[in-house]
Short mmCIF file of C-alpha atoms (C1' of nucleotides) in Angstrom, two decimals:
data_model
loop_
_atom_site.label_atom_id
_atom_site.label_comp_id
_atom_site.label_asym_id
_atom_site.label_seq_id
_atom_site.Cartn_x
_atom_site.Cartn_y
_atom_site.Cartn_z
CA UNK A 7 -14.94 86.72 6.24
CA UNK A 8 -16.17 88.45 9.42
CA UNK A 9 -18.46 85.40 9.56
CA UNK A 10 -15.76 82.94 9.78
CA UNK A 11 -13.91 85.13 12.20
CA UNK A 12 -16.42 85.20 14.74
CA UNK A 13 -16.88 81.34 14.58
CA UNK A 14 -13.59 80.58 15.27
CA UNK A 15 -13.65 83.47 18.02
CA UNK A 16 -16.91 81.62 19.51
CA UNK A 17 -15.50 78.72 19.14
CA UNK A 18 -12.42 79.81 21.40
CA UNK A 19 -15.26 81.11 23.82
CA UNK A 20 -17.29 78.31 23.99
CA UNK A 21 -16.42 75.76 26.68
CA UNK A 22 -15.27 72.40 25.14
CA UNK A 23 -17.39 69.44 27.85
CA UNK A 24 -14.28 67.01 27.45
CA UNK A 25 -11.23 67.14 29.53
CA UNK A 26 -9.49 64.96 27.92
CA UNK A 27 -11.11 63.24 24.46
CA UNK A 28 -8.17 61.04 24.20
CA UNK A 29 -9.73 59.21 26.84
CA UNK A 30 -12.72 58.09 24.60
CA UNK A 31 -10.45 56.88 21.79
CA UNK A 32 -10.29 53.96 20.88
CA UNK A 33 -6.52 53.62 21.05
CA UNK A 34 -6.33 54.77 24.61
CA UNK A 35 -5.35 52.34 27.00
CA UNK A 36 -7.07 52.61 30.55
CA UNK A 37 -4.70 51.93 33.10
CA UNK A 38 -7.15 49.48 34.85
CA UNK A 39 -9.17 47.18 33.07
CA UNK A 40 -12.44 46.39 34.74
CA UNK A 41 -14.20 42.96 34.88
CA UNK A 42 -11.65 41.14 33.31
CA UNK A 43 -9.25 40.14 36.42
CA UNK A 44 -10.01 36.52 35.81
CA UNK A 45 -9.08 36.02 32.18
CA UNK A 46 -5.92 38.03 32.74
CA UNK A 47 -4.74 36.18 35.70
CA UNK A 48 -5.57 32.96 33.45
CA UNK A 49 -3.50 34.29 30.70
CA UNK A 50 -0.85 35.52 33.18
CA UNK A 51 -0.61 31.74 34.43
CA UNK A 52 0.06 30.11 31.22
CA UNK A 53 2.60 32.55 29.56
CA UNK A 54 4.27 32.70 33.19
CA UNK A 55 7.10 30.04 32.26
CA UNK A 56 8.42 32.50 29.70
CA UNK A 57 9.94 34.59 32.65
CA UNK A 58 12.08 31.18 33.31
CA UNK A 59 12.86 30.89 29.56
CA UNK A 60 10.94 28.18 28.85
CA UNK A 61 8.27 27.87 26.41
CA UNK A 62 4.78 28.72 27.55
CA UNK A 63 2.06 26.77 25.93
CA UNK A 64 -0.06 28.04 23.06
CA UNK A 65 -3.05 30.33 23.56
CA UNK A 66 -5.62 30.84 21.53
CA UNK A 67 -8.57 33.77 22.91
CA UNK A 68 -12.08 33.99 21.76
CA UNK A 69 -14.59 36.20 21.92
CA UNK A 70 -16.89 38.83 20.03
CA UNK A 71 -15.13 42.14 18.87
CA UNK A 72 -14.96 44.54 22.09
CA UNK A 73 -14.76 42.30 24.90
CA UNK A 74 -11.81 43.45 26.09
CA UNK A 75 -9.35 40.48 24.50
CA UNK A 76 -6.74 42.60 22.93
CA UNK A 77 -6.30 44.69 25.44
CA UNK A 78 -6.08 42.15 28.38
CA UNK A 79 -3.37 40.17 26.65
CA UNK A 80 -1.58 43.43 25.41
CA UNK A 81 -2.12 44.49 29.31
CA UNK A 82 -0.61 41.20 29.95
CA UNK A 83 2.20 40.85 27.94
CA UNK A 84 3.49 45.07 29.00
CA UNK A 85 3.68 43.69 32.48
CA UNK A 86 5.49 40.98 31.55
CA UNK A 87 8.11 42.32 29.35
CA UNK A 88 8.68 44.95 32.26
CA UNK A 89 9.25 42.74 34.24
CA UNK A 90 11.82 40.76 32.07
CA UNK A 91 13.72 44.23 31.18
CA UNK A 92 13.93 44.57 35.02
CA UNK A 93 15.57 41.00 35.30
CA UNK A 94 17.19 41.34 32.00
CA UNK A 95 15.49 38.30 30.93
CA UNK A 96 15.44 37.40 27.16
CA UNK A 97 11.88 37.96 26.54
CA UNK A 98 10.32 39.97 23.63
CA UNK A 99 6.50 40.03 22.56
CA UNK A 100 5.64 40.64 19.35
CA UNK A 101 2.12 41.90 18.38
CA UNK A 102 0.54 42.09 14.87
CA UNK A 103 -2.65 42.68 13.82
CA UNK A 104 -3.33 40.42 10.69
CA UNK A 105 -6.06 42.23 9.38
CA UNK A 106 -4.58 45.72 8.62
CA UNK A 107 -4.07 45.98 5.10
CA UNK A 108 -0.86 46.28 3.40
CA UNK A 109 0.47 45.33 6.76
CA UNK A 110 0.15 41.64 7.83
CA UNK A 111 -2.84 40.51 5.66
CA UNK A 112 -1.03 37.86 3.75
CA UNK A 113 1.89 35.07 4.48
CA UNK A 114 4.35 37.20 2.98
CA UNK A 115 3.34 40.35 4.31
CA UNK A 116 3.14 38.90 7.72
CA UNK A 117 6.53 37.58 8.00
CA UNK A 118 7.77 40.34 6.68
CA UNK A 119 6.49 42.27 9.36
CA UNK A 120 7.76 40.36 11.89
CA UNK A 121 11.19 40.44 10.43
CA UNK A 122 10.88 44.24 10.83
CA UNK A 123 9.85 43.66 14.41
CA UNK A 124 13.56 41.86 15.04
CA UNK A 125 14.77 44.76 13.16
CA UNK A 126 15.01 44.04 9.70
CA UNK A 127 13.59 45.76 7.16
CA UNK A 128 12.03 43.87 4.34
CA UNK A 129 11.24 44.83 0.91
CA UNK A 130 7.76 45.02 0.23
CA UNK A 131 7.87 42.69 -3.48
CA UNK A 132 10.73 40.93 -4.94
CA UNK A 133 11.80 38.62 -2.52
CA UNK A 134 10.84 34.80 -2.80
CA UNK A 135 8.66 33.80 0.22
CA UNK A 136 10.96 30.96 1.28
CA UNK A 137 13.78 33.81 1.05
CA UNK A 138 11.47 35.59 3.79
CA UNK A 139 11.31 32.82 5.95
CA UNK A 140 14.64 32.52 6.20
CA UNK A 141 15.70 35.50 6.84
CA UNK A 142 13.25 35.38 9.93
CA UNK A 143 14.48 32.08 11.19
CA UNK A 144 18.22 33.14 11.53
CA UNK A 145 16.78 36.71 12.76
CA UNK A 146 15.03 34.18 15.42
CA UNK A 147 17.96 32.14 16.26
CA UNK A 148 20.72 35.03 16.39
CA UNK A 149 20.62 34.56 20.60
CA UNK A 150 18.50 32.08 23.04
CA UNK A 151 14.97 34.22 23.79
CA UNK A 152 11.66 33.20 24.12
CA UNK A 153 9.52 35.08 21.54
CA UNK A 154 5.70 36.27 22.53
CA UNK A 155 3.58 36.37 19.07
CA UNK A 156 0.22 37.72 19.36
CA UNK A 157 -1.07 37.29 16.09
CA UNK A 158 -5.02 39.53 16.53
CA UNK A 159 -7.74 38.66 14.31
CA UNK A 160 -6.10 35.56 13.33
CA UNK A 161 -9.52 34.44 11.18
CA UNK A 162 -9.48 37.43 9.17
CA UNK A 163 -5.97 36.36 7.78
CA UNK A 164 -6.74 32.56 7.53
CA UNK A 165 -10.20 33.49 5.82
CA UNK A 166 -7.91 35.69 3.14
CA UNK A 167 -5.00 33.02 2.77
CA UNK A 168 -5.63 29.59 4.56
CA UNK A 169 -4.02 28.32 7.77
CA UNK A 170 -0.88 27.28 5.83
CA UNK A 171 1.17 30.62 7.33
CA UNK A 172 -0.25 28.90 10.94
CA UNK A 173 1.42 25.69 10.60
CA UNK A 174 4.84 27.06 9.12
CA UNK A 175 4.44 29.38 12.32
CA UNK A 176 3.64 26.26 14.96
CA UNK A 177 6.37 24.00 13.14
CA UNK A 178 9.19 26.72 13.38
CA UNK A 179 10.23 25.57 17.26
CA UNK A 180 11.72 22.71 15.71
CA UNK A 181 13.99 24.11 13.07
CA UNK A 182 15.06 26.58 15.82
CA UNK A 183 18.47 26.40 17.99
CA UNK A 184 17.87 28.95 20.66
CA UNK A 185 14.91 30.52 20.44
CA UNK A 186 11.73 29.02 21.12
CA UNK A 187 8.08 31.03 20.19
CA UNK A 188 4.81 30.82 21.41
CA UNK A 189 1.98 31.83 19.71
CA UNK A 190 -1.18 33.77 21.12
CA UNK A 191 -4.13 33.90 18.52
CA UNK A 192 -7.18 36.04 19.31
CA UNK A 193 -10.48 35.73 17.26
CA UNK A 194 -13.15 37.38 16.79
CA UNK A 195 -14.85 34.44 15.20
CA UNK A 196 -15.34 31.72 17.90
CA UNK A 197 -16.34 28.69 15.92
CA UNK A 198 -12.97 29.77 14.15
CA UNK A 199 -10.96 26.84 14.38
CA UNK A 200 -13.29 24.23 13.22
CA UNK A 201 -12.31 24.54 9.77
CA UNK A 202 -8.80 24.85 10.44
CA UNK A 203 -6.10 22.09 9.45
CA UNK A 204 -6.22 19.43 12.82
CA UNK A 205 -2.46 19.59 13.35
CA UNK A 206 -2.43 23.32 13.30
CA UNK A 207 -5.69 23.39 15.46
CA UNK A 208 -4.11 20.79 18.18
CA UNK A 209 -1.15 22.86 18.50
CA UNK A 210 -2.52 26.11 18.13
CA UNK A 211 -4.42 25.95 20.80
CA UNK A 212 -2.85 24.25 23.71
CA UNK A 213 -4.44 26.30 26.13
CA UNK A 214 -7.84 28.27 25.09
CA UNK A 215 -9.63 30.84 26.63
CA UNK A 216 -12.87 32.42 25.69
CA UNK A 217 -14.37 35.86 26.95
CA UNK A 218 -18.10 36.90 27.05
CA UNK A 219 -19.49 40.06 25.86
CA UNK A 220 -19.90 42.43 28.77
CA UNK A 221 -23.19 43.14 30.50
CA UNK A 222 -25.28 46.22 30.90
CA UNK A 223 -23.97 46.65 34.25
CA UNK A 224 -20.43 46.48 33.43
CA UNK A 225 -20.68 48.22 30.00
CA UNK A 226 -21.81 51.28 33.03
CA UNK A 227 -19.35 50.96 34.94
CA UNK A 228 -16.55 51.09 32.06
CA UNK A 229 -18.21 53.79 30.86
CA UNK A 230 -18.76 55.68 33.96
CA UNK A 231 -14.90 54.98 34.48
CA UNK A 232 -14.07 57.13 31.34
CA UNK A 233 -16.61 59.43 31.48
CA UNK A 234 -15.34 60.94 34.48
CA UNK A 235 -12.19 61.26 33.15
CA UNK A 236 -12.45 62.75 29.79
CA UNK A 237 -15.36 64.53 30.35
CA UNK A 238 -15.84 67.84 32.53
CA UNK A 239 -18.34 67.22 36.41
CA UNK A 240 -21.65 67.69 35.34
CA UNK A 241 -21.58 68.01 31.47
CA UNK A 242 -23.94 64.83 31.13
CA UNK A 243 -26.97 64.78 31.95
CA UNK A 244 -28.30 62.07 34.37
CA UNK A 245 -29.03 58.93 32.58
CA UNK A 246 -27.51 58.93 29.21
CA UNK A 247 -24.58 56.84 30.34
CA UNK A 248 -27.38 54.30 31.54
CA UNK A 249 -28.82 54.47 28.08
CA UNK A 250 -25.73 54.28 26.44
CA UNK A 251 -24.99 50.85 28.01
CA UNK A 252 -28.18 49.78 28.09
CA UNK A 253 -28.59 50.44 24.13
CA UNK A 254 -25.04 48.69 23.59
CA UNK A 255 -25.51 45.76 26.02
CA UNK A 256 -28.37 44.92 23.51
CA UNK A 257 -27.50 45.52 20.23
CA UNK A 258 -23.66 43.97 20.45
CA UNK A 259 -22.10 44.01 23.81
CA UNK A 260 -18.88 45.79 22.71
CA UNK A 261 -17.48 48.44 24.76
CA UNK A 262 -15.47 50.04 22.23
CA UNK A 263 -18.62 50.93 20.43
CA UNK A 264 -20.34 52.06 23.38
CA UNK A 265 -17.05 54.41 24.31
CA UNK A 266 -16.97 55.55 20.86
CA UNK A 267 -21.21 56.65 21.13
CA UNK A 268 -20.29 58.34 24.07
CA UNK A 269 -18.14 60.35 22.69
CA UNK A 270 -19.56 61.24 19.55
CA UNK A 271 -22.32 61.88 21.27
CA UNK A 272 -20.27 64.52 23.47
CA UNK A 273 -18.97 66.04 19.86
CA UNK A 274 -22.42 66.48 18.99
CA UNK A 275 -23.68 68.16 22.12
CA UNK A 276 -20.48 70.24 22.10
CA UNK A 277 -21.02 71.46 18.16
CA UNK A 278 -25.16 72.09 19.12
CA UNK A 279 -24.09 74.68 21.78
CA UNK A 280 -25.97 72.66 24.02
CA UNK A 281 -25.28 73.04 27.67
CA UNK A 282 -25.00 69.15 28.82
CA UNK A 283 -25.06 66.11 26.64
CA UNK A 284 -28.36 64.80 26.49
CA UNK A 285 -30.57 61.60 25.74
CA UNK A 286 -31.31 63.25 22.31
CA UNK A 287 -27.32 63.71 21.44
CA UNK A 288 -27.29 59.65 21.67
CA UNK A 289 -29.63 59.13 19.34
CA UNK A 290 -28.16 61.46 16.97
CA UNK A 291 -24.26 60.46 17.73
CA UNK A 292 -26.01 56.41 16.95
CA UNK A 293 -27.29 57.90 13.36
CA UNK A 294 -24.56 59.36 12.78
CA UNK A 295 -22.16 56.47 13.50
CA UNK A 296 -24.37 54.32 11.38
CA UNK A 297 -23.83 56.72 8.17
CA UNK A 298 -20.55 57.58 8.46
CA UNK A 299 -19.46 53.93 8.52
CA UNK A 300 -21.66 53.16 5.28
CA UNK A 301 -20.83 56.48 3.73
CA UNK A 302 -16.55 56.05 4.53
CA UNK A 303 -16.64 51.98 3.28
CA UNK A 304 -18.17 53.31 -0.05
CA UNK A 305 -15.96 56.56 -0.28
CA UNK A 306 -13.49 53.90 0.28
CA UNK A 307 -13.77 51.65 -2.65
CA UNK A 308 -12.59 51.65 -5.96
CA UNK A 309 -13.72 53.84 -9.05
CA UNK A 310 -15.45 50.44 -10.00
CA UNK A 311 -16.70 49.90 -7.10
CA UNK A 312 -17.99 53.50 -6.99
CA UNK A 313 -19.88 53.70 -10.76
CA UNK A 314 -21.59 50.02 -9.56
CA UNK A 315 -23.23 51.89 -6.83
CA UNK A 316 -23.62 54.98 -8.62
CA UNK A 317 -25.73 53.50 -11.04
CA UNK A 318 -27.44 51.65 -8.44
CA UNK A 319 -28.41 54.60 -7.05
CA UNK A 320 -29.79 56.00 -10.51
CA UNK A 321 -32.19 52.92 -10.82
CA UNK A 322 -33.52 53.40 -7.57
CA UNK A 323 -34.52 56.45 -8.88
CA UNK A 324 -37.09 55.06 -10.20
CA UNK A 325 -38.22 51.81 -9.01
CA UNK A 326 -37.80 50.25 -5.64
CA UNK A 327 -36.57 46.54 -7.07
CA UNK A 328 -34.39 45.97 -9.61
CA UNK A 329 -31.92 43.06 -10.72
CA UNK A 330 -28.47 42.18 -11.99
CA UNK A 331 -29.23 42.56 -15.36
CA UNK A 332 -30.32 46.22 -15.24
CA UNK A 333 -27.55 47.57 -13.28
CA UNK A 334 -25.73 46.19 -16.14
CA UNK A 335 -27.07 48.18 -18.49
CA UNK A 336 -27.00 51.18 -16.65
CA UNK A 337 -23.29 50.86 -15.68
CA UNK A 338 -22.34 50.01 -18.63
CA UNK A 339 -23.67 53.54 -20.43
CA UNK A 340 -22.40 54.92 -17.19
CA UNK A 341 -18.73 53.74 -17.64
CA UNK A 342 -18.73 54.92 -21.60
CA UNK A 343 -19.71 58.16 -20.41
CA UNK A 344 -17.21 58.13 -17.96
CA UNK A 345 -14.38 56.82 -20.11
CA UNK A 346 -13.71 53.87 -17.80
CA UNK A 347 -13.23 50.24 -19.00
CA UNK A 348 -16.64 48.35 -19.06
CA UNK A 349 -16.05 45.65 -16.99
CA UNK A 350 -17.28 41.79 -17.69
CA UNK A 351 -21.06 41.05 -16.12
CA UNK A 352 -19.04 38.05 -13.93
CA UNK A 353 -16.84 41.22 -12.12
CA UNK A 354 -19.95 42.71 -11.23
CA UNK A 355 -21.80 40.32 -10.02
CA UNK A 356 -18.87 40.12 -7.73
CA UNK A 357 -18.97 43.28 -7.09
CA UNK A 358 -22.81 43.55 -6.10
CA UNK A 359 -22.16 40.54 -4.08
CA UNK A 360 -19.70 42.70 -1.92
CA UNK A 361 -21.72 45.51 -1.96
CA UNK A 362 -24.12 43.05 -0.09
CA UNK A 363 -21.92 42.33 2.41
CA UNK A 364 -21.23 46.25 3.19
CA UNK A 365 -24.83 46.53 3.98
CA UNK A 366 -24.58 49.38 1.23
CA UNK A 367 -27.66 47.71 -0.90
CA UNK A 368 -29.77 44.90 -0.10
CA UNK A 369 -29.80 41.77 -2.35
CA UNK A 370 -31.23 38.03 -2.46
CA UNK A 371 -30.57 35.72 -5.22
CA UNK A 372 -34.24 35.08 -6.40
CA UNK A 373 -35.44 32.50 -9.49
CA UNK A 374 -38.27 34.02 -12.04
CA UNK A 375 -38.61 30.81 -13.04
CA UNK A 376 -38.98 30.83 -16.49
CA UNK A 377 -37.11 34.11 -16.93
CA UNK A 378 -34.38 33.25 -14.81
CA UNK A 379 -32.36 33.26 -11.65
CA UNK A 380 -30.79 37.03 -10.87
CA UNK A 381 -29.92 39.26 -7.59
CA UNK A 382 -32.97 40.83 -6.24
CA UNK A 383 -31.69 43.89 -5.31
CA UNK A 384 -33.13 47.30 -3.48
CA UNK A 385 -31.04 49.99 -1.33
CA UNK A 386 -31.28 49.92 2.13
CA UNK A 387 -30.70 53.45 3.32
CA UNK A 388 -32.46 56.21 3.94
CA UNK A 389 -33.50 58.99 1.68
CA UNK A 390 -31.06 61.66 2.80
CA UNK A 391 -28.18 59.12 3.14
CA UNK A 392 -28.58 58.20 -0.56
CA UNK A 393 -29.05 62.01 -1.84
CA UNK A 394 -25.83 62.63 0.04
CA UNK A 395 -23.98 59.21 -1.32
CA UNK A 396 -25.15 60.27 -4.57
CA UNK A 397 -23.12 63.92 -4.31
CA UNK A 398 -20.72 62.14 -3.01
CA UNK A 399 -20.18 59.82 -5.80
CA UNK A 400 -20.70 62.62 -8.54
CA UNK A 401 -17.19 64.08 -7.05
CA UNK A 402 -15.84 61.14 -6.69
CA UNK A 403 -16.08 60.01 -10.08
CA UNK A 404 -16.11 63.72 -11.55
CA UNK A 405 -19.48 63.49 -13.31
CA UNK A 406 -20.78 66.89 -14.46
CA UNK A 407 -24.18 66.09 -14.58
"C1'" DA B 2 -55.51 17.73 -13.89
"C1'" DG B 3 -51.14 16.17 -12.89
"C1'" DG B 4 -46.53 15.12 -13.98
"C1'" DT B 5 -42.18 15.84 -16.35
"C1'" DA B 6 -38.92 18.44 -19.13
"C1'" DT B 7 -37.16 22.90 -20.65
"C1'" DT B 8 -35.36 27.12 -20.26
"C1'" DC B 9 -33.97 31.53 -18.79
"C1'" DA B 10 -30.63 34.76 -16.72
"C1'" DC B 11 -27.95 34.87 -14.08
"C1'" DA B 12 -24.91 32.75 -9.82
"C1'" DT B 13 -20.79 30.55 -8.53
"C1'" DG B 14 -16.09 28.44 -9.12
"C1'" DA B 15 -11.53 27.79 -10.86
"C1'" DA B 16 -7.82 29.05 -13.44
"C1'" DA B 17 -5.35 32.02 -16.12
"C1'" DC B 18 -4.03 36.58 -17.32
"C1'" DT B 19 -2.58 41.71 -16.58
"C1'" DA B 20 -0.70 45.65 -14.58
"C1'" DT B 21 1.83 47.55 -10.94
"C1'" DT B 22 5.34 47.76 -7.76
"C1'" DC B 23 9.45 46.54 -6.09
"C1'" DT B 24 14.21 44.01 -5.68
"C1'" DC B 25 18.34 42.01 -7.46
"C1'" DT B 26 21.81 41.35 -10.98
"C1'" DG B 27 25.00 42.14 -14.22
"C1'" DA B 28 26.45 44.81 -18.30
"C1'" DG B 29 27.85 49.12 -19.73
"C1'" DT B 30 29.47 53.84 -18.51
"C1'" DT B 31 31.93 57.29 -16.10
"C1'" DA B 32 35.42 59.58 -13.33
"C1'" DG B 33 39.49 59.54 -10.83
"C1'" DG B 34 44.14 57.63 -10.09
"C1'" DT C 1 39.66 50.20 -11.25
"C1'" DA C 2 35.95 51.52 -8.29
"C1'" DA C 3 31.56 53.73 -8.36
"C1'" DC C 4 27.47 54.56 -10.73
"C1'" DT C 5 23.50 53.94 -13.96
"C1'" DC C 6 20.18 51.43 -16.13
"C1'" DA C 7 17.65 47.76 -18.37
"C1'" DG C 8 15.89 43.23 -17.69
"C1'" DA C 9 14.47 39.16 -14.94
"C1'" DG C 10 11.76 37.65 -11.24
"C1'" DA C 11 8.29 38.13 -7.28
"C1'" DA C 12 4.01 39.35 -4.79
"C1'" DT C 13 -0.48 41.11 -5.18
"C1'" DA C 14 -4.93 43.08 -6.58
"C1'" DG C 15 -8.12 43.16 -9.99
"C1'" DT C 16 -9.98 41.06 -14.07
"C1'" DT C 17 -11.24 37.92 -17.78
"C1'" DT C 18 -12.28 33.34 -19.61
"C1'" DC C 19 -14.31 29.15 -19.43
"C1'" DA C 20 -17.22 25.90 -17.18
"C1'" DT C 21 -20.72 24.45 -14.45
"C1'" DG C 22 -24.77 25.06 -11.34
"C1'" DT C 23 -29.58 26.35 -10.18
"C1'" DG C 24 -34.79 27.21 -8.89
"C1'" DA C 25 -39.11 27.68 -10.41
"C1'" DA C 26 -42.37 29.55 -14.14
"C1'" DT C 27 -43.69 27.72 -18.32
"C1'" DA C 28 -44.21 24.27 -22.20
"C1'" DC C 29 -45.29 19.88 -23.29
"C1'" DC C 30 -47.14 15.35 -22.48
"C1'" DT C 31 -50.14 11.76 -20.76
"C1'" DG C 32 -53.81 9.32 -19.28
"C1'" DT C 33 -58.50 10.23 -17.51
#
DNA sequence: AGGTATTCACATGAAACTATTCTCTGAGTTAGG
DNA sequence: TAACTCAGAGAATAGTTTCATGTGAATACCTGT
């Protein structure tokens, strides 16, 4: 008890190196957006006719995930709609994120959100789709206003439901009286619209726009930006925000990772009672990142999903290369001991497959020729990570042994 | 030896089914006038 | 008679099952030399 006393009472003590942390969060929006002057003037030009009520063309933005696209056009748009409120012009801007789930990540869900951006409330299930759509056309049409839709990670929701939703969407300016919408799509995915429906691709995107990763030089200079902000003078240590960029210029090019490094790496430094934050905190604060996204996206799944890996995890035990077949077994025996429903060999094959695609185990489809095609599977973490998964997934799925 | 056919153990696809969650509707019930 | 309750019908969705079809190469089986 004393123990946990004086912790908290160093912990008061202790100096924290941030300022302000918010600043390092990803939802914080700088108040200046460097390097991207250009695309937001561009995008500034073409939804300009709005502010005369008239209907801007369509955009559609591309570029890889933390180049700066949602925030320019949410930059963008802010302006704008102060502007209208100043001149009382009938402008709104609507912005939904179609791949949050449960929110926007299918037709029904999507318009339903909207609705509740107009101010209607929708039930979540029970109401025909076509019931939804109308209620969000006369919602529309109640008074003359141009309508702003920024509809972000617009692949995700056509990979999940098809580009149907898109066309309704682009085809609704004709059934309307008043109003008149314009759509802004942003992808993360830039060869996105090739396998998209020709009409909805022509109209969709009128106008395009496409933004390139930022440099090592500009990845600095963001980050230099913040760090001064959130962080106290002098609590980093000459040339970790070089490395930081430099390390995230190479690997991906998106700031938001390199913001979010940063910072963990600051969390790190702070919790090692270090004095400054370090080369060495990087490196951790990247290790780190890397197992708490693989360890949160398993925590994350279903029980299923869970025993799968769990027994997994068991086989690797014991051999280094194992196939479908085997994990089979092994879940199987696993699930009766558990009391869960044995699910069909299809399921998890499925399963496995997703698994894949987490980066959770490693597996190629191999043929044994004579003895068959199966998964080639093997786990692709490291030693502690999997000791600590495996804990993990004992309390997760209440095993006693 | 060289060529062809088989065969295994799954992969992959499509469609149908199930359970859950939620609304709407209308019949039956209740309480107050 | 108005307000309330409650069961049943109908929808959307995620997760599965069922059925059907596909697949790559090690082996088995020929065939002609």
């Amino acid at each position: 008890m004393a123990q946990i006393n004086n912790f908290f009472e160093n912990y008061l003590k202790q100096e924290s190196f941030f300022v302000n942390r918010e600043i390092l969060l990803p939802s914080y929006v700088p108040e200046e957006i460097l390097y991207r002057e250009e695309q937001m003037r561009e995008i500034a030009n073409i939804l300009a006719p709005a502010l005369r009520v008239e209907k801007p063309s369509n955009l559609f933005v591309y570029g890889k995930t933390g180049t700066g696209k949602t925030i320019s056009v949410r930059y963008v748009l802010h302006s704008m709609s102060k502007v209208a409120a100043q001149n009382n012009l009938p402008l709104k801007c609507v912005y939904i994120n179609c791949k949050l789930k449960r929110v926007a990540d299918t037709e029904y869900r999507l318009i339903a959100q909207l609705s509740k951006e107009f101010g209607q409330e929708i039930p979540s299930t029970g109401l025909p789709t076509d019931e939804v759509y109308n209620i969000f056309y006369k919602l529309l049409d109640q008074h003359k206003q141009i309508v702003l839709l920024v509809l972000d990670e617009i692949d995700q929701l056509t990979k999940k439901i098809g580009d149907e939703v898109l066309y309704n969407l682009t085809r609704i300016n004709t059934e309307l009286q008043k109003s008149q919408i314009c759509l802004i799509g942003i992808s993360n995915n830039l060869v996105f619209a090739e396998n998209l429906d020709p009409r909805v691709k022509s109209s969709l995107s009128e106008e395009e726009l496409i933004f390139s990763a930022y440099n090592a030089t500009h990845l600095q200079e963001i980050l230099r930006k913040r760090a001064e902000k959130a962080f106290k003078e002098g609590t980093i240590q000459e040339g970790v925000i070089e490395k930081c960029a430099a390390y995230s210029a190479r690997e991906h090019g998106d700031a938001r990772r390199a913001i979010d490094l940063l910072r963990i790496a600051g969390e790190i430094a702070e919790r090692s009672g270090s004095s400054t934050v370090k080369i060495s905190h990087l490196d951790e604060a990247e290790k780190k990142i890397e197992s708490d996204k693989i360890i949160s996206s398993a925590i994350n799944q279903p029980k299923q999903f869970q025993s799968v890996l769990y027994a997994t995890l068991l086989i690797a035990l014991q051999k280094k290369n194992f196939f479908t077949g085997e994990i089979y077994e092994v879940y199987s025996n696993l699930c009766r001991q558990t009391k869960l429903n044995v699910l069909t060999q299809r399921r998890i094959s499925d399963v496995l497959a997703e698994l894949d695609m987490l980066g959770i185990i490693n597996a190629k489809i191999i043929s044994k020729g004579r003895y068959g095609r199966t998964r080639d599977i093997s786990i692709s973490l490291e030693e502690n990570l999997v000791i600590k998964m495996r804990e993990l997934l004992e309390k997760s799925l209440q095993l006693s042994s």
